[in-house]
Short mmCIF file of C-alpha atoms and ligand atoms in Angstrom, two decimals:
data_model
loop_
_atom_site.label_atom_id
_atom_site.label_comp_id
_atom_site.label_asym_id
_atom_site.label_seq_id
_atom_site.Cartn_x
_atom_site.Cartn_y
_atom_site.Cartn_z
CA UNK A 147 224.37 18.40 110.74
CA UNK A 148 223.28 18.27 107.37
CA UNK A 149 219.26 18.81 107.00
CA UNK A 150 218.44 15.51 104.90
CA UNK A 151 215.49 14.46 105.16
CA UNK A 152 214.60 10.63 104.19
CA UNK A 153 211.47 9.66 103.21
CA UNK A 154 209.69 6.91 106.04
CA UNK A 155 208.87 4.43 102.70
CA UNK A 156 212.87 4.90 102.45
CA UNK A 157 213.81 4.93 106.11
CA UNK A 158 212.01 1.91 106.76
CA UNK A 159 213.16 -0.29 103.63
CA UNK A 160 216.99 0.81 104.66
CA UNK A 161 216.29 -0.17 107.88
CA UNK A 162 215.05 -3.67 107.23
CA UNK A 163 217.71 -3.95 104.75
CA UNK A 164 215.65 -3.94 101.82
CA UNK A 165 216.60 -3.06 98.48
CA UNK A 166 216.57 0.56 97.38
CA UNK A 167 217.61 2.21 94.19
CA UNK A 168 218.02 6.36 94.09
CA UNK A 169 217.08 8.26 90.83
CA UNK A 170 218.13 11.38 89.97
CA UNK A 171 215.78 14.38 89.30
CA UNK A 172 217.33 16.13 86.22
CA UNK A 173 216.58 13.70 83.88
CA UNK A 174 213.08 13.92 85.11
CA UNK A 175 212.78 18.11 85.05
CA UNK A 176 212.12 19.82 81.73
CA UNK A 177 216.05 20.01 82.25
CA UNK A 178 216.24 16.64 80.98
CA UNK A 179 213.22 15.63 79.15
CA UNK A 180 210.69 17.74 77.65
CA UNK A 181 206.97 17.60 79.10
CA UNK A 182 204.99 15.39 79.11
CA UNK A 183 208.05 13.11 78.73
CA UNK A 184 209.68 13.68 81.47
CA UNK A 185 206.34 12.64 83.61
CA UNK A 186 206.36 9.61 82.02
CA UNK A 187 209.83 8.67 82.78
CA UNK A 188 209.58 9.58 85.99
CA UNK A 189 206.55 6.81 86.11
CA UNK A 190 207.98 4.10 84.18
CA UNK A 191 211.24 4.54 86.45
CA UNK A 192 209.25 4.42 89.55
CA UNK A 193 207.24 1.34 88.36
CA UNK A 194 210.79 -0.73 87.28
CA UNK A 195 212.25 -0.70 90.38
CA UNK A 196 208.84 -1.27 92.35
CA UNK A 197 208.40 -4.35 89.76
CA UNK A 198 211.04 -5.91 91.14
CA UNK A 199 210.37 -5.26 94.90
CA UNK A 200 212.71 -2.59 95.39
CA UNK A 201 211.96 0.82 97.12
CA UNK A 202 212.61 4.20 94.50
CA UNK A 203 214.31 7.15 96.16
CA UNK A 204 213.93 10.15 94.20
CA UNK A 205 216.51 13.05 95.34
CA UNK A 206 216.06 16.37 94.90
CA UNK A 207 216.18 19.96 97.06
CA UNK A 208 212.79 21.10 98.29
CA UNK A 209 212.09 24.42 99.91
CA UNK A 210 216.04 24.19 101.01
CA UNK A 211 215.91 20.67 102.13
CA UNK A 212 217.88 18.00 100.65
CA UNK A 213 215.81 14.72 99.85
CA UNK A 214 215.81 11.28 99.60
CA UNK A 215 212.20 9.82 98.64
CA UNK A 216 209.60 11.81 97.67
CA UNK A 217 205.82 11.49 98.14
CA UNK A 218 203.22 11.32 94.93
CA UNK A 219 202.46 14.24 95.42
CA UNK A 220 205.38 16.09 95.64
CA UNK A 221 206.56 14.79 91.90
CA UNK A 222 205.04 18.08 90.37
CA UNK A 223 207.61 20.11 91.83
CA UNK A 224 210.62 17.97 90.35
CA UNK A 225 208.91 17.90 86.69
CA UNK A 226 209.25 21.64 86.66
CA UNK A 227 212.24 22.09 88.78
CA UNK A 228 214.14 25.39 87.87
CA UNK A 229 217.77 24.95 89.00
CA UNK A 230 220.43 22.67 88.18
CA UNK A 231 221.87 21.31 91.21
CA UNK A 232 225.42 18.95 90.51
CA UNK A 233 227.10 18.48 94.10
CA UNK A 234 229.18 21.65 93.93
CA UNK A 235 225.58 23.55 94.48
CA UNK A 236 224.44 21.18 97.34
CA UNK A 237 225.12 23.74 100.28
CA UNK A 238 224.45 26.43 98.44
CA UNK A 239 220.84 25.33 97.59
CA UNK A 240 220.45 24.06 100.83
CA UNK A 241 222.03 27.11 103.01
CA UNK A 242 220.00 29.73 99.99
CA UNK A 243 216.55 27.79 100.19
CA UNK A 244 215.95 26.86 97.10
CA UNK A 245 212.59 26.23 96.52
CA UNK A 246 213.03 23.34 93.85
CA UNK A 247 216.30 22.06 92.64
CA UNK A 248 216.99 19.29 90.06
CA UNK A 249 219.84 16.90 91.15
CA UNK A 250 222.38 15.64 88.74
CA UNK A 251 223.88 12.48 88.71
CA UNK A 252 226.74 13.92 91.16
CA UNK A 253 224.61 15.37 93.62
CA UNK A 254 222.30 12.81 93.41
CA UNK A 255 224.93 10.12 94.43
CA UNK A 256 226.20 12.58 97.30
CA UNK A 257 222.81 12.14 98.82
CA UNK A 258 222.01 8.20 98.28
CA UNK A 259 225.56 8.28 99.62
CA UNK A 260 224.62 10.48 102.57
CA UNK A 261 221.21 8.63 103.06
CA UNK A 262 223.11 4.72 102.69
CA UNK A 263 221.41 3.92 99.54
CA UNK A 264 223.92 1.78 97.82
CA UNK A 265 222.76 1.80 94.02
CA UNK A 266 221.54 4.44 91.89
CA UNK A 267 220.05 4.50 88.34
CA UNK A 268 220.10 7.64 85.88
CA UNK A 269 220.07 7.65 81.95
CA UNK A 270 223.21 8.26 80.68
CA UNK A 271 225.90 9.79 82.92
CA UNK A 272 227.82 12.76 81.96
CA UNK A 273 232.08 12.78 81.94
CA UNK A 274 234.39 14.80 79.28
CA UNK A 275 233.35 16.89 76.95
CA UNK A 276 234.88 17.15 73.37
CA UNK A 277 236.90 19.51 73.44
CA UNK A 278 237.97 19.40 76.94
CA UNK A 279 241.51 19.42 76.30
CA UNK A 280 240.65 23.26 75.41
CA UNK A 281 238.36 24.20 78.19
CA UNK A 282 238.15 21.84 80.53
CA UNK A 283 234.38 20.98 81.00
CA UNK A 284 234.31 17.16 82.54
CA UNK A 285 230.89 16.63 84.48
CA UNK A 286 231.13 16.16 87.90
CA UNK A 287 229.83 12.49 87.73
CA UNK A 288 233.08 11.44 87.10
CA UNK A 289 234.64 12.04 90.08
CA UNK A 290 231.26 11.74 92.09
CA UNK A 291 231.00 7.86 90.86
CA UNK A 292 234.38 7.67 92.22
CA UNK A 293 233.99 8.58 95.52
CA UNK A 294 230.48 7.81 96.47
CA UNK A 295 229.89 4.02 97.23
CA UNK A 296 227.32 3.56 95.15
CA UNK A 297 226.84 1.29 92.10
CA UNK A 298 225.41 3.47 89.30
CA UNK A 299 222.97 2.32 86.41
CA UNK A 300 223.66 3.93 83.25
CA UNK A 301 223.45 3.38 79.40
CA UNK A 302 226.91 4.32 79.04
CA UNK A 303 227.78 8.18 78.97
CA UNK A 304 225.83 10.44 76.83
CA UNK A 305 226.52 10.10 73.27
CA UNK A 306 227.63 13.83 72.73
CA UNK A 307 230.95 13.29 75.06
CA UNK A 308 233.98 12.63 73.91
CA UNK A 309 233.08 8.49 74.79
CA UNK A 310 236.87 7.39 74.62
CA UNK A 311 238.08 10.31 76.68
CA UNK A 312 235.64 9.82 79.42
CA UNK A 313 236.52 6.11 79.57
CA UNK A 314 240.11 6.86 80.56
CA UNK A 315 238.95 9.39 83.18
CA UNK A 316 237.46 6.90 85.01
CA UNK A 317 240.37 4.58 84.87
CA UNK A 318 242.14 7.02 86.47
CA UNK A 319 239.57 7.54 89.01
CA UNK A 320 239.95 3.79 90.08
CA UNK A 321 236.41 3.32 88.72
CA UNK A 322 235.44 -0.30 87.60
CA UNK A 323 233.15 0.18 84.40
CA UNK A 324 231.18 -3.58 83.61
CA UNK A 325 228.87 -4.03 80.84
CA UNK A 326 225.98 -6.13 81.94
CA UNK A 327 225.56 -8.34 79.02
CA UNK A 328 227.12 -6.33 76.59
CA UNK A 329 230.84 -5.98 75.36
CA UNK A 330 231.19 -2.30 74.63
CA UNK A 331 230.65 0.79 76.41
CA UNK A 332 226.72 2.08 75.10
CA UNK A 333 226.56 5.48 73.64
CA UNK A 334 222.89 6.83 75.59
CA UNK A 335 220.11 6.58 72.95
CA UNK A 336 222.91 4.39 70.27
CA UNK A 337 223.07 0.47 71.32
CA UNK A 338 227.40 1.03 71.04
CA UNK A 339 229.84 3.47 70.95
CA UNK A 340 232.21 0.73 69.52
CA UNK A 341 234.46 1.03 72.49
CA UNK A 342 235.27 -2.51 73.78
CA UNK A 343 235.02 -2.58 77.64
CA UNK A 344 237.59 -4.76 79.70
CA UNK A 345 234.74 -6.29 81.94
CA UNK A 346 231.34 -7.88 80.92
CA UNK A 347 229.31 -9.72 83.85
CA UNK A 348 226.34 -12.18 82.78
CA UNK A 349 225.13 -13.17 86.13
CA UNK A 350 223.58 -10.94 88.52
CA UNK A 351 224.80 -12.37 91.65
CA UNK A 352 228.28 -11.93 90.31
CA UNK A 353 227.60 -8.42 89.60
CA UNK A 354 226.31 -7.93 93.07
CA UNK A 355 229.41 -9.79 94.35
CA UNK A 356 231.33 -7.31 92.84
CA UNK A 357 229.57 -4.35 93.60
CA UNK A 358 229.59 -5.72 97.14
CA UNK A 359 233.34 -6.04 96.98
CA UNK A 360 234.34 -2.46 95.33
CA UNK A 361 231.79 -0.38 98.25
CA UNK A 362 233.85 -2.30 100.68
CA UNK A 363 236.44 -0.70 99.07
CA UNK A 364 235.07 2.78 99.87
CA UNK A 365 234.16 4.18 96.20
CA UNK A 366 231.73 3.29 93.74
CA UNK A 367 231.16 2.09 90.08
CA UNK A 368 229.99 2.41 86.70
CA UNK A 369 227.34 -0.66 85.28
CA UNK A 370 226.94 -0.31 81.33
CA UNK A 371 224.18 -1.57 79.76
CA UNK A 372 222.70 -0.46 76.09
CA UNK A 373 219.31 0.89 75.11
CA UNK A 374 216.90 -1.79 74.09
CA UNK A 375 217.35 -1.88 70.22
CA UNK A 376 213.23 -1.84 69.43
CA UNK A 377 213.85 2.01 70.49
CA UNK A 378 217.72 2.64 69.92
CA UNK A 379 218.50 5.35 67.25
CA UNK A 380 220.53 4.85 64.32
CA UNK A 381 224.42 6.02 65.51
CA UNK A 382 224.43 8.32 61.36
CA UNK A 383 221.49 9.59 62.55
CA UNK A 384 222.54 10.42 66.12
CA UNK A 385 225.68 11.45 64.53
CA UNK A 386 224.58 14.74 62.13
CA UNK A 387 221.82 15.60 65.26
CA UNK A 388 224.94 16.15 67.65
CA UNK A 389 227.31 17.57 64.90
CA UNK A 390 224.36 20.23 64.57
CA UNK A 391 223.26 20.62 68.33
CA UNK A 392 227.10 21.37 69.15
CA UNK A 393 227.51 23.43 66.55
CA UNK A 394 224.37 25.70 67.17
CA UNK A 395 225.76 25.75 71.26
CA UNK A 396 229.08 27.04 69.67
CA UNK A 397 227.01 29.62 68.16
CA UNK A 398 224.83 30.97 71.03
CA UNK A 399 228.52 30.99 72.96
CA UNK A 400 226.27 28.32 75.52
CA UNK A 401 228.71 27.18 77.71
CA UNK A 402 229.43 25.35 81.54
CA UNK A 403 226.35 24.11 83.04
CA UNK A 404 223.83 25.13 80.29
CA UNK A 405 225.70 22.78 77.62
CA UNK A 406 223.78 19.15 78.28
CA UNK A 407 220.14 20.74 78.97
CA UNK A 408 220.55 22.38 75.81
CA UNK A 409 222.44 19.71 73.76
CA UNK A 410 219.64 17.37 74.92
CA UNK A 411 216.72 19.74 73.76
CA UNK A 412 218.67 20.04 70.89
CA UNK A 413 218.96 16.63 69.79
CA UNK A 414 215.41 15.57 70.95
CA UNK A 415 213.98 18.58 68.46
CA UNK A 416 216.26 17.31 65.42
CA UNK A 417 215.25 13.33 65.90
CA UNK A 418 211.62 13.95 65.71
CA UNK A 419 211.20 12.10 69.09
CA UNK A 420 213.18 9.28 68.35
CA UNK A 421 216.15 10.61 71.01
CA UNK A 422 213.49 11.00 73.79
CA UNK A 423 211.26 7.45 73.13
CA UNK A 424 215.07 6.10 73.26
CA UNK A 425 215.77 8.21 76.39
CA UNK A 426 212.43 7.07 78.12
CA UNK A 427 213.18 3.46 77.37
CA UNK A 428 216.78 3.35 78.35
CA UNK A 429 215.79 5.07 81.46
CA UNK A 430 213.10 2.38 82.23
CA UNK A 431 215.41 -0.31 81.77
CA UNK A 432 218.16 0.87 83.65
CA UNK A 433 216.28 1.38 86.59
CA UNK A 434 215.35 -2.30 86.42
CA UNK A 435 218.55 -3.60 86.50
CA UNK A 436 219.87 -1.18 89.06
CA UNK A 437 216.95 -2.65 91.08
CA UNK A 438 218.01 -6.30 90.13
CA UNK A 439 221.57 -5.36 91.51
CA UNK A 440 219.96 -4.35 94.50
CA UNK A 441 217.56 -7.01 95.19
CA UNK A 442 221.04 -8.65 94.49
CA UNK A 443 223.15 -7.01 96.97
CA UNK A 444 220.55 -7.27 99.79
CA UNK A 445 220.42 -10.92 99.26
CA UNK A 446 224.17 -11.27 100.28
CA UNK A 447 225.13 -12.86 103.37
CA UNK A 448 225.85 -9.91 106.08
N1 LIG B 237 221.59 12.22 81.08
C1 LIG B 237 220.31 12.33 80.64
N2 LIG B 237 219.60 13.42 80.97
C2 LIG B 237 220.10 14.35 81.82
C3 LIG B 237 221.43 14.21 82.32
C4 LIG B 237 222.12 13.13 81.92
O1 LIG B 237 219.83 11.48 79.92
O2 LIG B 237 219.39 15.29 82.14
C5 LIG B 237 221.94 15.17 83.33
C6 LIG B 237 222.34 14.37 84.56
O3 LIG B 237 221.72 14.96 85.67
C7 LIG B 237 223.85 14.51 84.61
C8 LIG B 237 224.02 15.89 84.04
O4 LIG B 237 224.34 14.36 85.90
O5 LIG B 237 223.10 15.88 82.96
C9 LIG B 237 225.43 16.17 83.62
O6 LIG B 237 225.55 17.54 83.37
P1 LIG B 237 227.00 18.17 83.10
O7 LIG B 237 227.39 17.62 81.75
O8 LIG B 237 226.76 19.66 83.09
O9 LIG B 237 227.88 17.71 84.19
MN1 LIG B 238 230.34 20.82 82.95
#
């Protein structure tokens, strides 16, 4: 048997069919944000989905132990988590002992999966690269948001993707994608990436009713919704910050894993802070609505 351990906050709200939403803990390591940021994210986060009387379950790996829910005092170990873990590393950092790993959106939904956590919030997910068609680098959320049952949270796919490329991958992956009272697919920190998306839901019990309907269905799904536009930045200005972030990971020959931690730092250096006060309030209010879904889907008849 797998060695994950759940949290008792998380145990007991799963058992008593509350709502729960999983975050990620990449976003929250200096792998995602830098410090003090990422402490702050991880706060606001945790306070959204309480907010709204839903449990937060943080996953990460401790001392070799996958987890699901972690206590106050264990958040210091996430914030300055060393290792990267997407689900391919799961048994490795849990047969290796890692001391602290960081769990990407993939892993992260292989656990909530694991633990029966049914929705999951993150910032902005990851899916094709440009230039993919030439080496193939497509994040492992793709598939992961496939497969798992779980409705993920996200504003949109990060803006440094190829947006239109990932879009089709989940197509083909049978993925639904909905915006949540928006028409086009967000681009992270930038309110649109000008993509129209086939589905938009008002209503939150709809959304539920659909969420309910594709886990049924044995995979999950993608809910879109944009940055709030009192912190969105400019899409000309986002623009030139990822032509020069990719271009100065072309140069250092930074490829694989080490391409969004560094594209991120990248970008959050060259805005002046405007990419991370975007990233910390897109996080925030994702993790609301992913625990208004919830609160939604636990409100469903049985
Ligand atoms: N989005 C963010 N910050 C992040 C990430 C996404 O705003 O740190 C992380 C997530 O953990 C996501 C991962 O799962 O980047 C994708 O990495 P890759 O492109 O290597 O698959
Ligand atoms: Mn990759």
């Amino acid at each position: 048997m797998i060695d994950l351990n759940v949290s008792g906050e998380v145990t007991t709200a799963l058992a008593g069919k509350r709502a729960v939403v999983a975050l990620e803990s990449t976003i929250f390591s200096h792998l995602g944000l830098p410090s003090p940021s990422n402490r702050e994210a991880l706060d606001r986060c945790l306070a959204a989905v309480r907010a709204l009387g839903a449990v937060p379950a943080i996953t990460a790996v401790l001392d070799g132990v996958a987890r699901v829910g972690l206590i106050e005092a264990e958040h210091e170990r996430i914030l300055g988590a060393a290792r990267k873990v997407a689900e391919r590393d799961l048994p490795v950092a849990i047969g290796e002992r890692w001391g602290s790993g960081a769990t990407t959106v993939s892993a992260s939904l292989a656990l909530a999966a694991r633990a029966g956590i049914n929705v999951f919030a993150t910032g902005g997910i990851g899916g094709v690269h440009r230039g993919a068609e030439l080496h193939g680098d497509v994040s492992a959320d793709l598939p992961a948001i496939a497969r798992h049952p779980v409705v993920t949270v996200s504003a949109g796919a990060k803006s440094f993707l190829d947006l239109p490329r990932t879009l089709e991958m989940l197509e083909t992956l049978g993925v639904p994608v909905v915006g949540y009272q928006c028409d086009d697919f967000p681009a992270f920190t930038v309110v649109s990436s000008g993509i129209a998306l086939q589905h938009r839901i008002d209503d939150i019990g709809v959304l539920a009713r659909i969420a309910r309907t594709r886990l049924d269905f044995g995979g999950g799904m993608l809910v879109c919704t944009p940055v709030p536009v009192a912190y969105a930045v400019d899409a000309g200005v986002m623009n030139s910050a990822i032509e020069r972030a990719l271009a100065a990971a072309h140069t250092h020959g930074v490829s694989g894993p080490a391409v969004t931690p560094m594209v991120l730092a990248a970008i959050a250096a060259d805005t002046a802070g405007a990419a991370v006060r975007a990233n910390l309030a897109l996080a925030e209010n994702n993790a609301r609505l992913a625990a208004a879904i919830a609160v939604g889907l636990a409100a469903l008849p049985a």
